Coordinates of C-alpha atoms in Angstrom, one line a residue:
X1 CA -15.6 10.7 1.9
X2 CA -18.5 12.2 0.1
X3 CA -18.1 14.7 -2.9
X4 CA -20.5 17.1 -4.6
X5 CA -20.6 15.1 -7.8
X6 CA -21.7 11.4 -7.3
X7 CA -22.3 8.8 -9.9
X8 CA -22.5 5.3 -10.1
X9 CA -19.8 3.2 -11.9
X10 CA -22.2 2.8 -14.6
X11 CA -22.8 6.3 -14.9
X12 CA -19.2 7.1 -14.9
X13 CA -18.6 4.4 -17.7
X14 CA -21.2 6.2 -19.7
X15 CA -19.2 9.6 -19.8
X16 CA -15.7 8.7 -19.4
X17 CA -13.5 6.8 -22.0
X18 CA -12.1 3.5 -21.1
X19 CA -8.8 4.9 -20.2
X20 CA -10.4 7.8 -18.3
X21 CA -12.5 5.3 -16.3
X22 CA -9.4 3.1 -15.5
X23 CA -7.4 6.0 -14.3
X24 CA -10.0 8.4 -12.6
X25 CA -12.3 5.8 -11.2
X26 CA -9.8 2.8 -10.5
X27 CA -6.9 4.6 -9.6
X28 CA -4.9 3.6 -12.7
X29 CA -1.8 5.2 -14.4
X30 CA -1.2 6.0 -18.1
X31 CA 2.3 5.2 -19.3
X32 CA 5.0 7.8 -19.0
X33 CA 5.6 10.3 -21.9
X34 CA 2.2 9.3 -23.6
X35 CA -0.1 11.8 -22.4
X36 CA -1.3 14.7 -24.4
X37 CA -0.3 17.3 -21.7
X38 CA 3.1 15.9 -20.7
X39 CA 4.9 18.5 -23.1
X40 CA 1.9 21.1 -23.1
X41 CA 3.3 24.3 -21.9
X42 CA 0.8 27.1 -22.4
X43 CA 1.3 30.6 -20.7
X44 CA -2.1 31.0 -19.6
X45 CA -5.6 28.9 -19.1
X46 CA -6.5 26.3 -16.7
X47 CA -6.6 22.4 -16.3
X48 CA -10.0 21.0 -15.4
X49 CA -10.9 17.5 -14.1
X50 CA -12.0 15.4 -17.1
X51 CA -14.6 13.8 -15.1
X52 CA -16.5 16.6 -13.7
X53 CA -14.8 19.7 -15.3
X54 CA -14.0 21.3 -11.8
X55 CA -10.9 23.9 -12.2
X56 CA -7.9 22.0 -10.8
X57 CA -4.5 23.8 -12.0
X58 CA -3.7 27.1 -13.5
X59 CA -1.3 26.6 -16.6
X60 CA 1.4 29.1 -15.0
X61 CA 1.7 26.3 -12.3
X62 CA 3.1 23.7 -14.7
X63 CA 6.6 23.0 -15.0
X64 CA 8.9 20.9 -17.0
X65 CA 9.8 17.9 -14.6
X66 CA 11.1 15.4 -17.4
X67 CA 9.1 12.8 -15.3
X68 CA 6.6 11.9 -18.3
X69 CA 3.5 13.2 -16.8
X70 CA 2.1 16.8 -16.4
X71 CA 3.6 18.3 -13.3
X72 CA 2.5 21.0 -11.5
X73 CA 3.9 22.9 -8.4
X74 CA 0.5 24.0 -6.9
X75 CA -3.2 23.6 -7.4
X76 CA -6.3 25.8 -7.2
X77 CA -7.1 26.3 -3.6
X78 CA -9.5 23.7 -2.3
X79 CA -9.4 21.8 -5.7
X80 CA -7.7 18.7 -4.9
X81 CA -7.6 16.3 -1.7
X82 CA -4.5 14.8 -0.3
X83 CA -4.7 10.9 0.7
X84 CA -1.7 8.8 2.3
X85 CA -1.1 6.1 -0.2
X86 CA 0.7 3.1 0.9
X87 CA 0.8 1.1 -2.3
X88 CA 4.0 -0.5 -4.0
X89 CA 5.7 -0.7 -0.7
X90 CA 6.1 3.1 -0.2
X91 CA 4.4 6.1 1.1
X92 CA 3.1 8.5 -1.3
X93 CA 0.6 11.3 -1.4
X94 CA -2.3 10.4 -3.6
X95 CA -4.3 13.4 -5.0
X96 CA -8.0 13.4 -6.0
X97 CA -10.5 15.9 -7.4
X98 CA -12.3 17.4 -4.5
X99 CA -15.6 17.8 -6.4
X100 CA -15.9 14.1 -7.8
X101 CA -13.3 12.2 -6.2
X102 CA -11.4 11.3 -9.4
X103 CA -7.8 10.0 -9.0
X104 CA -5.6 12.6 -10.6
X105 CA -2.0 11.2 -9.7
X106 CA 0.4 11.7 -6.7
X107 CA 2.4 14.8 -5.1
X108 CA 6.2 14.1 -4.6
X109 CA 7.9 16.5 -2.1
X110 CA 11.6 17.5 -1.6
X111 CA 12.8 16.5 -5.0
X112 CA 14.8 19.9 -5.4
X113 CA 12.8 21.4 -8.5
X114 CA 13.3 25.2 -8.5
X115 CA 9.4 25.8 -7.6
X116 CA 8.0 27.8 -4.9
X117 CA 6.4 24.8 -3.0
X118 CA 9.0 22.0 -3.6
X119 CA 6.3 19.8 -4.8
X120 CA 5.6 17.9 -7.7
X121 CA 2.1 17.2 -8.7
X122 CA 2.4 14.3 -11.0
X123 CA -0.8 14.2 -12.8
X124 CA -2.2 11.7 -15.5
X125 CA -3.1 13.6 -18.8
X126 CA -6.2 11.5 -19.1
X127 CA -7.5 12.9 -15.8
X128 CA -7.4 16.4 -17.2
X129 CA -8.8 18.7 -19.9
X130 CA -7.3 21.9 -20.9
X131 CA -9.3 25.3 -21.3
X132 CA -7.3 28.2 -22.9
X133 CA -10.1 30.8 -22.9
X134 CA -11.0 30.5 -19.2
X135 CA -8.2 30.7 -17.0
X136 CA -8.7 30.3 -13.3
X137 CA -8.1 33.3 -11.3
X138 CA -7.1 33.2 -7.8
X139 CA -10.1 33.5 -5.5
X140 CA -12.7 33.2 -8.3
X141 CA -13.2 29.4 -8.3

C-alpha cells in the first residue's frame, strides 16, 4: 500500500528515536504501563502520529481501559487503516497511520467497555504526540 508520506528506512531512522522506529516502522510494542500517554487524560486537544504529525485521535475519544496503553474508542475519520493481523496465533486488527503507514497498535472489539463503538484502539504511546492547542475538529482534518 502506498502512503502520502514515503521515506526510506534510513530517512525514518534519522527522524525517529530508536523506540519510535522499532514500533512505528518495525511493528514493535512498548511495554505496558510505561508509555507517557497511558494515564494522560486531557479534556481537549488531539493526538497525532509521531512519525508524520497527521491527526489521529481526539482527546475526548480517549478512555481509561486499564490495559497499560492509551485506549481510544474512535479515530479521526480517514486517519487510520485497519489490517488483519494473524501474528501470535490469534486474529487481531492492526492499525496504521493512513498518512505514513506507521504502526500504531491494535483494535479490540466486543470487550464491553461503555463506549459508543465497543472498540478499544490500543495504541503505543511512542507512536503518538499530543497537541493541546490544536484540537481536531470533526470534518476539518
